[in-house]
Coordinates of C-alpha atoms and ligand atoms in Angstrom, one line a residue:
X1 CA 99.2 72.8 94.4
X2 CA 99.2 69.2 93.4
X3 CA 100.0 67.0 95.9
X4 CA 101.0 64.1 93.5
X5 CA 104.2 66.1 92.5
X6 CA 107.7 65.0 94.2
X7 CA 109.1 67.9 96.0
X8 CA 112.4 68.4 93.6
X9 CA 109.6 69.4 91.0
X10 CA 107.7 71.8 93.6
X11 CA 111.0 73.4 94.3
X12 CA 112.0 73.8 90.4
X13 CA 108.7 75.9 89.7
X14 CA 109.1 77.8 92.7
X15 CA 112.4 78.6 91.4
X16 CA 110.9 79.4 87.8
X17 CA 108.5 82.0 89.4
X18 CA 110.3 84.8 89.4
X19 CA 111.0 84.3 85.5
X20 CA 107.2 82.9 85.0
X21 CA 106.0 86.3 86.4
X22 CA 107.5 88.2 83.5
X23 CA 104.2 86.8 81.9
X24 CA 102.1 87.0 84.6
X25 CA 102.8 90.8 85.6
X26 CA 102.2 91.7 81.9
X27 CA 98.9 90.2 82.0
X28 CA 98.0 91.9 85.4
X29 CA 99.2 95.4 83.3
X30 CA 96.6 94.7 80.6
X31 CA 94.0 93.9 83.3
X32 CA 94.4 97.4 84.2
X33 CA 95.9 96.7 87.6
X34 CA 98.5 98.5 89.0
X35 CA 101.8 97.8 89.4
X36 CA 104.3 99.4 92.0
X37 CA 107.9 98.1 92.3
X38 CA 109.8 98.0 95.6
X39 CA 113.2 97.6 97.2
X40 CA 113.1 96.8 100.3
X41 CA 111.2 95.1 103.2
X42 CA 110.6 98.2 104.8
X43 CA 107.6 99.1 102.3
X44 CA 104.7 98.0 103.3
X45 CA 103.1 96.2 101.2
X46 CA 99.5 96.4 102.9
X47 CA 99.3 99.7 101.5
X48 CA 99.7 98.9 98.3
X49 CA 97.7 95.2 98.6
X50 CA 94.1 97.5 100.1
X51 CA 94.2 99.1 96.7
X52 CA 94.3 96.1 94.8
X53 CA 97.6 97.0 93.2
X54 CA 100.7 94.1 92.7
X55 CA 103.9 94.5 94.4
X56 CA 107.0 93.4 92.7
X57 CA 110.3 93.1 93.9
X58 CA 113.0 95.1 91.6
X59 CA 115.2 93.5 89.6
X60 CA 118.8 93.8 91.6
X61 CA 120.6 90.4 91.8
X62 CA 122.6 90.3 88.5
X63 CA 125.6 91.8 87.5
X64 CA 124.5 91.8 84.2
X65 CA 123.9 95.6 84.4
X66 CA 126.6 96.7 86.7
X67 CA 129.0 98.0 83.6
X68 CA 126.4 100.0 82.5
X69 CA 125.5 101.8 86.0
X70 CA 129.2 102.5 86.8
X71 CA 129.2 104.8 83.7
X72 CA 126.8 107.0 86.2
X73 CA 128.0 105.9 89.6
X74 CA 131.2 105.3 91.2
X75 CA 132.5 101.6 90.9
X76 CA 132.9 101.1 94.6
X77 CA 129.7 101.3 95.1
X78 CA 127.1 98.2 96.8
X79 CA 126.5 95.9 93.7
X80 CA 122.5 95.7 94.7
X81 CA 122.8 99.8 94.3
X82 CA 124.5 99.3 90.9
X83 CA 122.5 96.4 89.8
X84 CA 119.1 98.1 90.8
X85 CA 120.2 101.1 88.7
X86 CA 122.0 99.1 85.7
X87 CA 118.2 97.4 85.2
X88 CA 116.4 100.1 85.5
X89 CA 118.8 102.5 83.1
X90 CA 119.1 99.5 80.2
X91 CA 115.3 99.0 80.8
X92 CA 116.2 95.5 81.4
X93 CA 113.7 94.4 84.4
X94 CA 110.7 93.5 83.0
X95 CA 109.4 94.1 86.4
X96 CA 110.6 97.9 86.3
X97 CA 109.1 97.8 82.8
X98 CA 105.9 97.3 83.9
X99 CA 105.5 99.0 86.9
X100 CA 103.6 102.1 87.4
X101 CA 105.3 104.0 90.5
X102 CA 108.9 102.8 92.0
X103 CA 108.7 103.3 95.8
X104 CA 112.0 104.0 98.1
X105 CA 113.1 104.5 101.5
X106 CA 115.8 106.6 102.9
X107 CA 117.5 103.4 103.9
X108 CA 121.8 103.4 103.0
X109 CA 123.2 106.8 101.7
X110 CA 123.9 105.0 98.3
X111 CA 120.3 103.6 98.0
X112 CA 118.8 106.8 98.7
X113 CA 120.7 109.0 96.2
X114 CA 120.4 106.2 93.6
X115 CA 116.6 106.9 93.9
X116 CA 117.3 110.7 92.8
X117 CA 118.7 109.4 89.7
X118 CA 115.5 106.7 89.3
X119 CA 113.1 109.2 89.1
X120 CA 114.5 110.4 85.5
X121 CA 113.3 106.5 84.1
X122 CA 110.0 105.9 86.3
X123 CA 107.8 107.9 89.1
X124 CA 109.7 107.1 92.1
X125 CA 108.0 107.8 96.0
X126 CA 110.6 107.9 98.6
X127 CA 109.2 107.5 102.3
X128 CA 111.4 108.7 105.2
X129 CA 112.5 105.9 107.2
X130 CA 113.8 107.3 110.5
X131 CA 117.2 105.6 111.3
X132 CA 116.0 105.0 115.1
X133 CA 113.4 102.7 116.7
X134 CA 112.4 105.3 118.7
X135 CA 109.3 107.3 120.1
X136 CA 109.9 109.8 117.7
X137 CA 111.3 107.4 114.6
X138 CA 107.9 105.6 115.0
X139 CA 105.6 108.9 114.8
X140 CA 107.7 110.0 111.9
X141 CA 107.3 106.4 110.0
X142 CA 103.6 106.5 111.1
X143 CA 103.3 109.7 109.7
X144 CA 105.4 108.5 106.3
X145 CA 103.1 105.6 105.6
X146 CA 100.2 107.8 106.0
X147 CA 101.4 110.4 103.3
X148 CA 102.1 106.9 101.4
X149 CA 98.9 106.0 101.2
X150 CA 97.8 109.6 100.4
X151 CA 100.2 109.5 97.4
X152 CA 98.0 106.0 96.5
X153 CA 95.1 107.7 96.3
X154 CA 95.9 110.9 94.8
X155 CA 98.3 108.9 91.5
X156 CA 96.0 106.2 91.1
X157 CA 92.5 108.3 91.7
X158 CA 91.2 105.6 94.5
X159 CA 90.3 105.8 98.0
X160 CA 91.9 103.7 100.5
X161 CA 89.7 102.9 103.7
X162 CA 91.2 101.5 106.7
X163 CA 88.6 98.6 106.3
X164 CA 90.8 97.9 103.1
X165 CA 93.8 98.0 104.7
X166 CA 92.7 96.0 107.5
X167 CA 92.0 93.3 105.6
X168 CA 95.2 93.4 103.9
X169 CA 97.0 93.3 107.0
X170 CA 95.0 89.6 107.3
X171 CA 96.1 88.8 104.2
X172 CA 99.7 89.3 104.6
X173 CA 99.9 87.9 108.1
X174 CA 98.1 84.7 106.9
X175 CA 101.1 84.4 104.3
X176 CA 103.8 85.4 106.8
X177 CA 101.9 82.3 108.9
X178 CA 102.5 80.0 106.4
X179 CA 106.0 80.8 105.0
X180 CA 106.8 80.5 108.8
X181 CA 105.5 77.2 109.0
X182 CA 108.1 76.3 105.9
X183 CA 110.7 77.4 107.6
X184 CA 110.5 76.1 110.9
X185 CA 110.3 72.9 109.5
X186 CA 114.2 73.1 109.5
X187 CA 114.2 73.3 113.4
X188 CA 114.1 68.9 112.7
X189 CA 117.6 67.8 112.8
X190 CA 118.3 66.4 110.9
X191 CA 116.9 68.4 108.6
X192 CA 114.1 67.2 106.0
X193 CA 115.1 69.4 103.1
X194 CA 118.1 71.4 101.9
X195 CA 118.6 74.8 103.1
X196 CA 118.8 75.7 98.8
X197 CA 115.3 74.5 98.7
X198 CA 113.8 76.7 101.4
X199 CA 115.4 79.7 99.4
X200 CA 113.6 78.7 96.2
X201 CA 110.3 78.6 97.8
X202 CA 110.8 82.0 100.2
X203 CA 112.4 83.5 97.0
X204 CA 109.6 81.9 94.6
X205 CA 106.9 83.1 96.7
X206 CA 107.8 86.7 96.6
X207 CA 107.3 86.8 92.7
X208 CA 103.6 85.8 93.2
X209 CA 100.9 88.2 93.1
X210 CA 97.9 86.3 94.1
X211 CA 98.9 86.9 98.1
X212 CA 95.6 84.7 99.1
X213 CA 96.4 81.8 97.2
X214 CA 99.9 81.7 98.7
X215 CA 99.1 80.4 102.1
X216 CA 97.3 77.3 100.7
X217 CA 100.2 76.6 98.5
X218 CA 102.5 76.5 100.9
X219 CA 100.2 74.3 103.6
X220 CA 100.2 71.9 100.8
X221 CA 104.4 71.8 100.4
X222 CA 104.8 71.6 104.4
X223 CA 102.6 68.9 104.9
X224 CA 104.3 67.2 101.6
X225 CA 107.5 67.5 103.7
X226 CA 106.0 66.8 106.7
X227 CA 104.9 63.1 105.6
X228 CA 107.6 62.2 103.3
X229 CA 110.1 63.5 106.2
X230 CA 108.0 60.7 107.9
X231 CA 108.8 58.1 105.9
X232 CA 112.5 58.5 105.1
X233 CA 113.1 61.3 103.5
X234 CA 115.9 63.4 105.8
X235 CA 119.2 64.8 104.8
X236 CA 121.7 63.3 106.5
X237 CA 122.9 65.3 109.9
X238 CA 125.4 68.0 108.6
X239 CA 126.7 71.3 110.5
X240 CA 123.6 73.5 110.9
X241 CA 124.3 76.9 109.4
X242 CA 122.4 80.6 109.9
X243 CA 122.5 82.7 107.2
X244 CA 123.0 86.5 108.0
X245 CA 123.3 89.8 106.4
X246 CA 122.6 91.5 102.7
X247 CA 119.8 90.1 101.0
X248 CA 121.0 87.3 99.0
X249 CA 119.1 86.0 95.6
X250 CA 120.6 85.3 92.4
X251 CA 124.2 86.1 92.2
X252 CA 124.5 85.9 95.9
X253 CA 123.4 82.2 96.2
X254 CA 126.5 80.9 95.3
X255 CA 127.1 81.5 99.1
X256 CA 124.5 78.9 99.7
X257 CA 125.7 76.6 97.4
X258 CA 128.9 77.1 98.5
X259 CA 127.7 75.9 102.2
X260 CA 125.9 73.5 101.1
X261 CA 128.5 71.9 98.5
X262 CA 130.9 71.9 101.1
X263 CA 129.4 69.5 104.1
X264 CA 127.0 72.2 105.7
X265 CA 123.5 72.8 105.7
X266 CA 121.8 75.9 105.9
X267 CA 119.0 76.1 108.4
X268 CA 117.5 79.6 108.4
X269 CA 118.2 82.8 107.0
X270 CA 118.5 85.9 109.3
X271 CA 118.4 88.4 106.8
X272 CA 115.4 90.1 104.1
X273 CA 115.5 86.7 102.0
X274 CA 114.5 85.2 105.2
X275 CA 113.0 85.7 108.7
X276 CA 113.8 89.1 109.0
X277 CA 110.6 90.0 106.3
X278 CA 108.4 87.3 107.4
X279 CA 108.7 86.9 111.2
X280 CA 106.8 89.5 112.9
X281 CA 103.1 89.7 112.1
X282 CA 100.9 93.4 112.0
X283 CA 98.6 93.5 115.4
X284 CA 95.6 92.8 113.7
X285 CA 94.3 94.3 116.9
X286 CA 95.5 97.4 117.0
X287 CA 92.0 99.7 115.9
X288 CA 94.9 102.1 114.5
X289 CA 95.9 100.7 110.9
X290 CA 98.9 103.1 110.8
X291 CA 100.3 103.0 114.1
X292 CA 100.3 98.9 113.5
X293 CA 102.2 99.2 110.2
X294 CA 104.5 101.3 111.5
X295 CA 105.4 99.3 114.8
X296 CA 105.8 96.3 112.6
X297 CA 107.5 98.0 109.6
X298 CA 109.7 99.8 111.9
X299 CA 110.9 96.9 114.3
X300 CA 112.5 95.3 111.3
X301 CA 116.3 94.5 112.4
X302 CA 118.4 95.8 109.6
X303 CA 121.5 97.8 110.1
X304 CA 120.7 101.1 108.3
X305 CA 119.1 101.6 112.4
X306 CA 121.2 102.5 114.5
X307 CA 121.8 101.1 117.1
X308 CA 120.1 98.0 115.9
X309 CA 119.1 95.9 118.5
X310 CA 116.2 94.0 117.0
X311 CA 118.7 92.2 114.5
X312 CA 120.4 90.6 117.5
X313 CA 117.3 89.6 119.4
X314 CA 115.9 87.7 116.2
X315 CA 119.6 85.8 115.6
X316 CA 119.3 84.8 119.5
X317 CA 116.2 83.3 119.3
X318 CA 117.0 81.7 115.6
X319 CA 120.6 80.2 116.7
X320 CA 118.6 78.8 120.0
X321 CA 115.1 77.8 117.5
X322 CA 117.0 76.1 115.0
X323 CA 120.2 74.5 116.9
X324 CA 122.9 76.5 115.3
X325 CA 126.2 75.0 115.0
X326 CA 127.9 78.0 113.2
X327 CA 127.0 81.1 111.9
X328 CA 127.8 82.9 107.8
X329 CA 127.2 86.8 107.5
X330 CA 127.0 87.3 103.9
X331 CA 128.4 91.3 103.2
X332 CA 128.5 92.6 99.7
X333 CA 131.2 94.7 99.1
X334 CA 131.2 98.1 100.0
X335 CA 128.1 98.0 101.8
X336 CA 129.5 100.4 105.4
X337 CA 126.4 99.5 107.3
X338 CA 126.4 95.7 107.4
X339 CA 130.2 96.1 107.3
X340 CA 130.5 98.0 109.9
X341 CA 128.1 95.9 112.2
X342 CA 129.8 92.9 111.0
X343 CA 132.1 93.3 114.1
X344 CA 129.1 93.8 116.7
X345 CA 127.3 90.7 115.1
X346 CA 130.7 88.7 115.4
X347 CA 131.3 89.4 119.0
X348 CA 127.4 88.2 119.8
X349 CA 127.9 85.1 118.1
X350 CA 131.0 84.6 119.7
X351 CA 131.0 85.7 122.9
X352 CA 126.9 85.6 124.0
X353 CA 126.2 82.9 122.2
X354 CA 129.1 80.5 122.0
X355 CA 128.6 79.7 118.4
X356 CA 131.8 79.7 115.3
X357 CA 131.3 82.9 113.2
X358 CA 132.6 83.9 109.1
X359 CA 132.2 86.4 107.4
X360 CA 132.2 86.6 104.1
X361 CA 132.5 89.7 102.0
X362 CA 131.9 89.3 98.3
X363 CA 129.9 90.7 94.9
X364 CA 127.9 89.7 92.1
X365 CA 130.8 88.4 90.1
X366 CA 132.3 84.4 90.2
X367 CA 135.5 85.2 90.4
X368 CA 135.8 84.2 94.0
X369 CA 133.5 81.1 94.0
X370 CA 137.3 79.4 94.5
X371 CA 138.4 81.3 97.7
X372 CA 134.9 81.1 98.8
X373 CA 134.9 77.1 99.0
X374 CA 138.2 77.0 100.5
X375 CA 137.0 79.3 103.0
X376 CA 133.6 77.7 103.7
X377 CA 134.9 74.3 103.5
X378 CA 137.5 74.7 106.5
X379 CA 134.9 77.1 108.4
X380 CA 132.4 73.7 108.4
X381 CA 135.6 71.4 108.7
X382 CA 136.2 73.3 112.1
X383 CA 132.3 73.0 113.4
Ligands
BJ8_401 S1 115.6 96.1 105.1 S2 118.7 94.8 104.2 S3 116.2 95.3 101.8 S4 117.8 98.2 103.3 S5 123.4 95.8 100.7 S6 121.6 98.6 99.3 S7 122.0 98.3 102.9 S8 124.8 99.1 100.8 S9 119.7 96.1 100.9 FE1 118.2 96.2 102.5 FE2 115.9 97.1 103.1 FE3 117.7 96.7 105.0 FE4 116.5 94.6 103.9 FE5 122.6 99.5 101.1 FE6 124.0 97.5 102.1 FE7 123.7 97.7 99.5 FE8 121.6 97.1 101.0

């Protein structure tokens, strides 16, 4: 990265990647390297990295394809679900387009039957994910990522050695190092860049493929922050805000915007956008590969577990990390499993940790980007 570049221009092209890597995963296609599309944070992406494939996230954050997936599936239905199907029934997602083998997890009951009706556009691998962070859940997950990588070697004729793998798991915990480093520059208060800008670059960085080259990249931007935030450059103190919930991206960010238009910054984001995908590292110790993934894959906090107790040990330390004045659980609509915990994650806020709580329950439509302000605006009035 170019160190002679302001930061608003850094931020713009990490917001272009995702649309950049249209042309960039075609090219890796005609190199003859593979492609496999994902979901969800639960995959892990080590697998996939020792066999030199790509990884691409799945197009799923428009609503541009939601008429066309409620002719298949009921209406009241997640709009990530919907989405995810609308792109990849209107072959729409360049991303799907190109990719040689979907892979899924038994995560939500509407994800997981959407993937029976994925497999009629594109191979699609579903792994079990146990719904329990238990003894059990973890030999079952261990025993899941195992057949995954057996499925590797068997579609795409390779051999995947734990040596390979072991030096993935380097590679993606040098990158989970760095995007750390990013974001905990936003424990400064006041802060030294807007919370928008942290999601271009987390976002950004998930659309690109070289995973060694990312760590340097984003050195260069922290210490770019670092010394400008030196200078002068800080945003003036506003009301610190934690993000929490369903992934946000694309539609969704109008929640940030809507934080951040409205007298609030947002600090960190406690959901798969955010730290939840990036804050644990793989024991690099560990001399067992698979049991490593799976303790790391399998501690993430989301609330298809049940109970889920890792999600509320990560917002503790985040409110107390990043001095949290109030706290925004982004929900989209009929989604029962964040919905339902919504309560749970209220009452911690609340009541353990003595912070201001909303929740917000919306789609991938505008229609409520009015109510939304008026809601945000005396939720950050109150802080
Ligand atoms: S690890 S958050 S990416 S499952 S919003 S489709 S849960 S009904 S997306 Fe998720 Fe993996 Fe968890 Fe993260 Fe279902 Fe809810 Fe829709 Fe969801």
């Amino acid at each position: 990265m170019d160190l002679v570049k302001d930061l608003p221009v850094v931020f713009e092209e990490f917001a272009e990647q995702r649309r950049n890597s249209f042309l960039a995963i075609k090219e890796i296609k005609d190199k003859g390297i593979p492609v496999i599309g994902v979901f969800c944070t639960y995959f892990p992406q080590e697998l996939a990295l020792a066999m030199g494939a790509a990884v691409v996230g799945l197009c799923s954050m428009s609503d541009e394809t939601i008429p066309e997936a409620e002719k298949d599936l009921p209406s009241n239905l997640c709009p990530l679900i919907k989405s995810s199907y609308g792109f990849a029934k209107t072959d729409k997602c360049p991303f799907f387009y190109f990719s040689d083998l979907i892979v899924g997890e038994t995560t939500c009951d509407g994800k997981k039957k959407m993937y029976e009706y994925l497999g009629e556009f594109k191979p699609v691998h579903v792994m079990e994910l146990p719904n329990r962070q238990s003894e059990q859940g973890l030999q079952l997950w261990k025993s899941e990522i195992i057949r995954m990588k057996e499925y590797l070697e068997e579609k795409f004729n390779v051999t995947i050695t734990e040596e390979n793998i072991r030096e993935a798991i380097k590679v993606k915990n040098e990158e989970r190092r760095a995007l750390k480093e990013l974001y905990e520059v936003m424990k400064a208060d006041p802060v030294p860049i807007e919370g928008q800008n942290l999601f271009k670059v987390l976002y950004g960085s998930t659309y690109k493929f070289d995973k060694a080259r990312i760590p340097g990249e984003i050195r260069s931007l922290v210490s770019k922050i670092k010394s400008e935030y030196e200078i002068e450059h800080k945003i003036a103190k506003k009301p610190r805000i934690l993000v929490t919930g369903c992934p946000i991206g694309g539609a969704t960010e109008k929640v940030i915007r809507s934080i951040e238009e409205n007298g609030g910054v947002v600090v960190t984001y406690e959901n798969c956008s955010g730290a939840k995908a990036i804050d644990e590292l793989v024991d690099e110790t560990n001399p067992d590969v698979y049991q490593a993934l799976a303790e790391r894959y399998l501690n993430i906090g989301c609330s298809v577990m049940t109970p889920n107790p890792k999600r509320l040990e990560l917002l503790d330390r985040l409110i107390d990390e990043y001095k949290v004045d109030g706290v925004v659980e982004v929900v989209l609509q009929a989604c029962h499993t964040y919905n339902v915990e919504r309560i749970g994650i209220k009452r911690f806020v609340n009541e353990k940790k003595g912070k201001p709580y909303i929740g917000i329950e919306t789609d991938y439509s505008m229609s409520d980007i009015g109510q939304l302000n008026t809601r945000i605006a005396a939720f950050i009035e109150m802080l």
